[in-house]
Structure formats: structure tokens, C-alpha cells
Amino acid sequence: MSDSIYIHNSHNVSNLVYHFVCPTKYRRIVITENVDKSLKQICEGIELRYDWITFLEIGADKDHVHFLVQSTPDYSPTKIIGTIKSITAKRIFADILR
């Protein structure tokens, strides 16, 4: 996780930062210390795989997660959070079932 900086592309300079709050299903209390640690490791992998997603901060409570994400104007907030939620959900459920 890094500080917010300006992103310089060939035709624009941007500093788009999004704050996403993702509650668990039915607001169930399922986020433990292990899940929080796994979540942060998964997000580091997402940053490496997708150069247009940068996590500035990740905070988890027992029933929801906060993501502070920086991206480029090429990608909509829907695309960004869809990517994050799909990858993190698959990997966390895989870890739980192991």
C-alpha cells in the first residue's frame, strides 16, 4: 500500500481515489484476524497483477471492509470493485475450505 500520487498517462494526468465499503452478506460477523491478513495479501497480489489498481489503505471490521483505491479514468468504479471483490472472495473462500 502506497501514498496517493498523480498517474501520468500519454494523454492525461489523474489522481482518482475511491473509497469502497463492502459489507459481508447479511452483515454476518465473519472477518477474523486471519481473514484480514489473507485479504491484505490477496490485495497485494491484485496490485501486482493489475497495474491500474493501487491500494492506498485497507481496513477491516468484523462485518465490513474499507478499500481506499487509486485508479485511472480508463476504468469505472464498477469495474474496479468488481475485480477486487471477485478475486478476494474466491481466494478467501478457497483458504477457508482448505
PDB file of C-alpha atoms in Angstrom:
ATOM      1  CA  MET A   1       0.000   0.000   0.000  1.00  0.00           C
ATOM      2  CA  SER A   2       1.372   3.330  -1.039  1.00  0.00           C
ATOM      3  CA  ASP A   3       0.677   7.038  -0.939  1.00  0.00           C
ATOM      4  CA  SER A   4      -1.628   8.680  -3.455  1.00  0.00           C
ATOM      5  CA  ILE A   5       0.319  10.145  -6.369  1.00  0.00           C
ATOM      6  CA  TYR A   6      -0.534  11.573  -9.742  1.00  0.00           C
ATOM      7  CA  ILE A   7      -0.761   8.994 -12.501  1.00  0.00           C
ATOM      8  CA  HIS A   8       0.772  10.246 -15.760  1.00  0.00           C
ATOM      9  CA  ASN A   9      -0.583   8.641 -18.930  1.00  0.00           C
ATOM     10  CA  SER A  10       0.077   9.641 -22.515  1.00  0.00           C
ATOM     11  CA  HIS A  11      -2.943  11.985 -22.713  1.00  0.00           C
ATOM     12  CA  ASN A  12      -3.875  12.775 -19.143  1.00  0.00           C
ATOM     13  CA  VAL A  13      -2.767  13.168 -15.564  1.00  0.00           C
ATOM     14  CA  SER A  14      -5.115  11.883 -12.890  1.00  0.00           C
ATOM     15  CA  ASN A  15      -5.491  11.409  -9.179  1.00  0.00           C
ATOM     16  CA  LEU A  16      -8.716   9.416  -8.807  1.00  0.00           C
ATOM     17  CA  VAL A  17      -9.157   7.888  -5.368  1.00  0.00           C
ATOM     18  CA  TYR A  18     -12.196   5.778  -4.486  1.00  0.00           C
ATOM     19  CA  HIS A  19     -13.441   4.732  -1.057  1.00  0.00           C
ATOM     20  CA  PHE A  20     -15.353   1.454  -1.239  1.00  0.00           C
ATOM     21  CA  VAL A  21     -17.157  -0.098   1.714  1.00  0.00           C
ATOM     22  CA  CYS A  22     -18.068  -3.762   1.274  1.00  0.00           C
ATOM     23  CA  PRO A  23     -20.308  -5.344   3.929  1.00  0.00           C
ATOM     24  CA  THR A  24     -20.430  -9.087   4.419  1.00  0.00           C
ATOM     25  CA  LYS A  25     -23.554 -10.952   3.399  1.00  0.00           C
ATOM     26  CA  TYR A  26     -26.339 -10.270   5.903  1.00  0.00           C
ATOM     27  CA  ARG A  27     -23.752  -8.280   7.910  1.00  0.00           C
ATOM     28  CA  ARG A  28     -22.566 -11.513   9.489  1.00  0.00           C
ATOM     29  CA  ILE A  29     -19.504 -11.258  11.706  1.00  0.00           C
ATOM     30  CA  VAL A  30     -17.018 -13.368   9.734  1.00  0.00           C
ATOM     31  CA  ILE A  31     -13.879 -11.235   9.342  1.00  0.00           C
ATOM     32  CA  THR A  32     -11.271 -12.523  11.759  1.00  0.00           C
ATOM     33  CA  GLU A  33      -7.590 -11.627  12.112  1.00  0.00           C
ATOM     34  CA  ASN A  34      -6.648 -14.458   9.728  1.00  0.00           C
ATOM     35  CA  VAL A  35      -9.180 -13.347   7.125  1.00  0.00           C
ATOM     36  CA  ASP A  36      -7.947  -9.751   7.449  1.00  0.00           C
ATOM     37  CA  LYS A  37      -4.339 -10.856   6.946  1.00  0.00           C
ATOM     38  CA  SER A  38      -5.298 -13.008   3.941  1.00  0.00           C
ATOM     39  CA  LEU A  39      -7.294 -10.132   2.478  1.00  0.00           C
ATOM     40  CA  LYS A  40      -4.298  -7.792   2.615  1.00  0.00           C
ATOM     41  CA  GLN A  41      -2.016 -10.399   0.999  1.00  0.00           C
ATOM     42  CA  ILE A  42      -4.553 -11.015  -1.773  1.00  0.00           C
ATOM     43  CA  CYS A  43      -4.805  -7.262  -2.396  1.00  0.00           C
ATOM     44  CA  GLU A  44      -1.014  -7.042  -2.725  1.00  0.00           C
ATOM     45  CA  GLY A  45      -1.260  -9.709  -5.439  1.00  0.00           C
ATOM     46  CA  ILE A  46      -4.032  -7.780  -7.185  1.00  0.00           C
ATOM     47  CA  GLU A  47      -1.808  -4.677  -7.237  1.00  0.00           C
ATOM     48  CA  LEU A  48       0.956  -6.686  -8.910  1.00  0.00           C
ATOM     49  CA  ARG A  49      -1.381  -8.236 -11.481  1.00  0.00           C
ATOM     50  CA  TYR A  50      -3.401  -5.129 -12.378  1.00  0.00           C
ATOM     51  CA  ASP A  51      -1.276  -2.021 -12.916  1.00  0.00           C
ATOM     52  CA  TRP A  52      -4.382   0.195 -12.874  1.00  0.00           C
ATOM     53  CA  ILE A  53      -5.310  -0.673  -9.267  1.00  0.00           C
ATOM     54  CA  THR A  54      -3.366   0.746  -6.321  1.00  0.00           C
ATOM     55  CA  PHE A  55      -4.491   0.130  -2.752  1.00  0.00           C
ATOM     56  CA  LEU A  56      -3.795   3.121  -0.536  1.00  0.00           C
ATOM     57  CA  GLU A  57      -5.432   1.644   2.572  1.00  0.00           C
ATOM     58  CA  ILE A  58      -7.385  -1.453   3.561  1.00  0.00           C
ATOM     59  CA  GLY A  59      -9.328  -1.587   6.793  1.00  0.00           C
ATOM     60  CA  ALA A  60     -11.500  -4.418   8.035  1.00  0.00           C
ATOM     61  CA  ASP A  61     -14.054  -4.603  10.795  1.00  0.00           C
ATOM     62  CA  LYS A  62     -15.965  -7.717  11.850  1.00  0.00           C
ATOM     63  CA  ASP A  63     -18.717  -7.244   9.265  1.00  0.00           C
ATOM     64  CA  HIS A  64     -17.332  -4.949   6.547  1.00  0.00           C
ATOM     65  CA  VAL A  65     -14.152  -3.924   4.705  1.00  0.00           C
ATOM     66  CA  HIS A  66     -12.992  -0.466   3.600  1.00  0.00           C
ATOM     67  CA  PHE A  67     -10.828  -0.095   0.490  1.00  0.00           C
ATOM     68  CA  LEU A  68      -9.150   3.181  -0.450  1.00  0.00           C
ATOM     69  CA  VAL A  69      -8.182   2.583  -4.077  1.00  0.00           C
ATOM     70  CA  GLN A  70      -6.478   4.721  -6.692  1.00  0.00           C
ATOM     71  CA  SER A  71      -7.028   4.054 -10.379  1.00  0.00           C
ATOM     72  CA  THR A  72      -7.057   5.654 -13.821  1.00  0.00           C
ATOM     73  CA  PRO A  73     -10.072   7.187 -15.604  1.00  0.00           C
ATOM     74  CA  ASP A  74      -9.997   4.298 -18.121  1.00  0.00           C
ATOM     75  CA  TYR A  75     -11.792   2.035 -15.636  1.00  0.00           C
ATOM     76  CA  SER A  76     -15.150   2.645 -13.988  1.00  0.00           C
ATOM     77  CA  PRO A  77     -15.644   2.257 -10.244  1.00  0.00           C
ATOM     78  CA  THR A  78     -17.910  -0.705 -11.038  1.00  0.00           C
ATOM     79  CA  LYS A  79     -15.116  -2.467 -12.932  1.00  0.00           C
ATOM     80  CA  ILE A  80     -12.600  -1.736 -10.163  1.00  0.00           C
ATOM     81  CA  ILE A  81     -14.704  -3.029  -7.262  1.00  0.00           C
ATOM     82  CA  GLY A  82     -15.971  -5.951  -9.336  1.00  0.00           C
ATOM     83  CA  THR A  83     -12.394  -7.053  -9.963  1.00  0.00           C
ATOM     84  CA  ILE A  84     -11.410  -6.646  -6.316  1.00  0.00           C
ATOM     85  CA  LYS A  85     -14.466  -8.408  -4.876  1.00  0.00           C
ATOM     86  CA  SER A  86     -14.398 -11.351  -7.281  1.00  0.00           C
ATOM     87  CA  ILE A  87     -10.716 -12.142  -6.724  1.00  0.00           C
ATOM     88  CA  THR A  88     -10.751 -11.642  -2.953  1.00  0.00           C
ATOM     89  CA  ALA A  89     -13.945 -13.684  -2.465  1.00  0.00           C
ATOM     90  CA  LYS A  90     -12.671 -16.646  -4.494  1.00  0.00           C
ATOM     91  CA  ARG A  91      -9.317 -16.730  -2.719  1.00  0.00           C
ATOM     92  CA  ILE A  92     -10.686 -16.242   0.801  1.00  0.00           C
ATOM     93  CA  PHE A  93     -13.297 -18.987   0.334  1.00  0.00           C
ATOM     94  CA  ALA A  94     -10.586 -21.273  -1.064  1.00  0.00           C
ATOM     95  CA  ASP A  95      -8.457 -20.612   2.040  1.00  0.00           C
ATOM     96  CA  ILE A  96     -11.389 -21.284   4.366  1.00  0.00           C
ATOM     97  CA  LEU A  97     -12.279 -24.580   2.682  1.00  0.00           C
ATOM     98  CA  ARG A  98      -8.701 -25.853   2.879  1.00  0.00           C
TER      99      ARG A  98
END
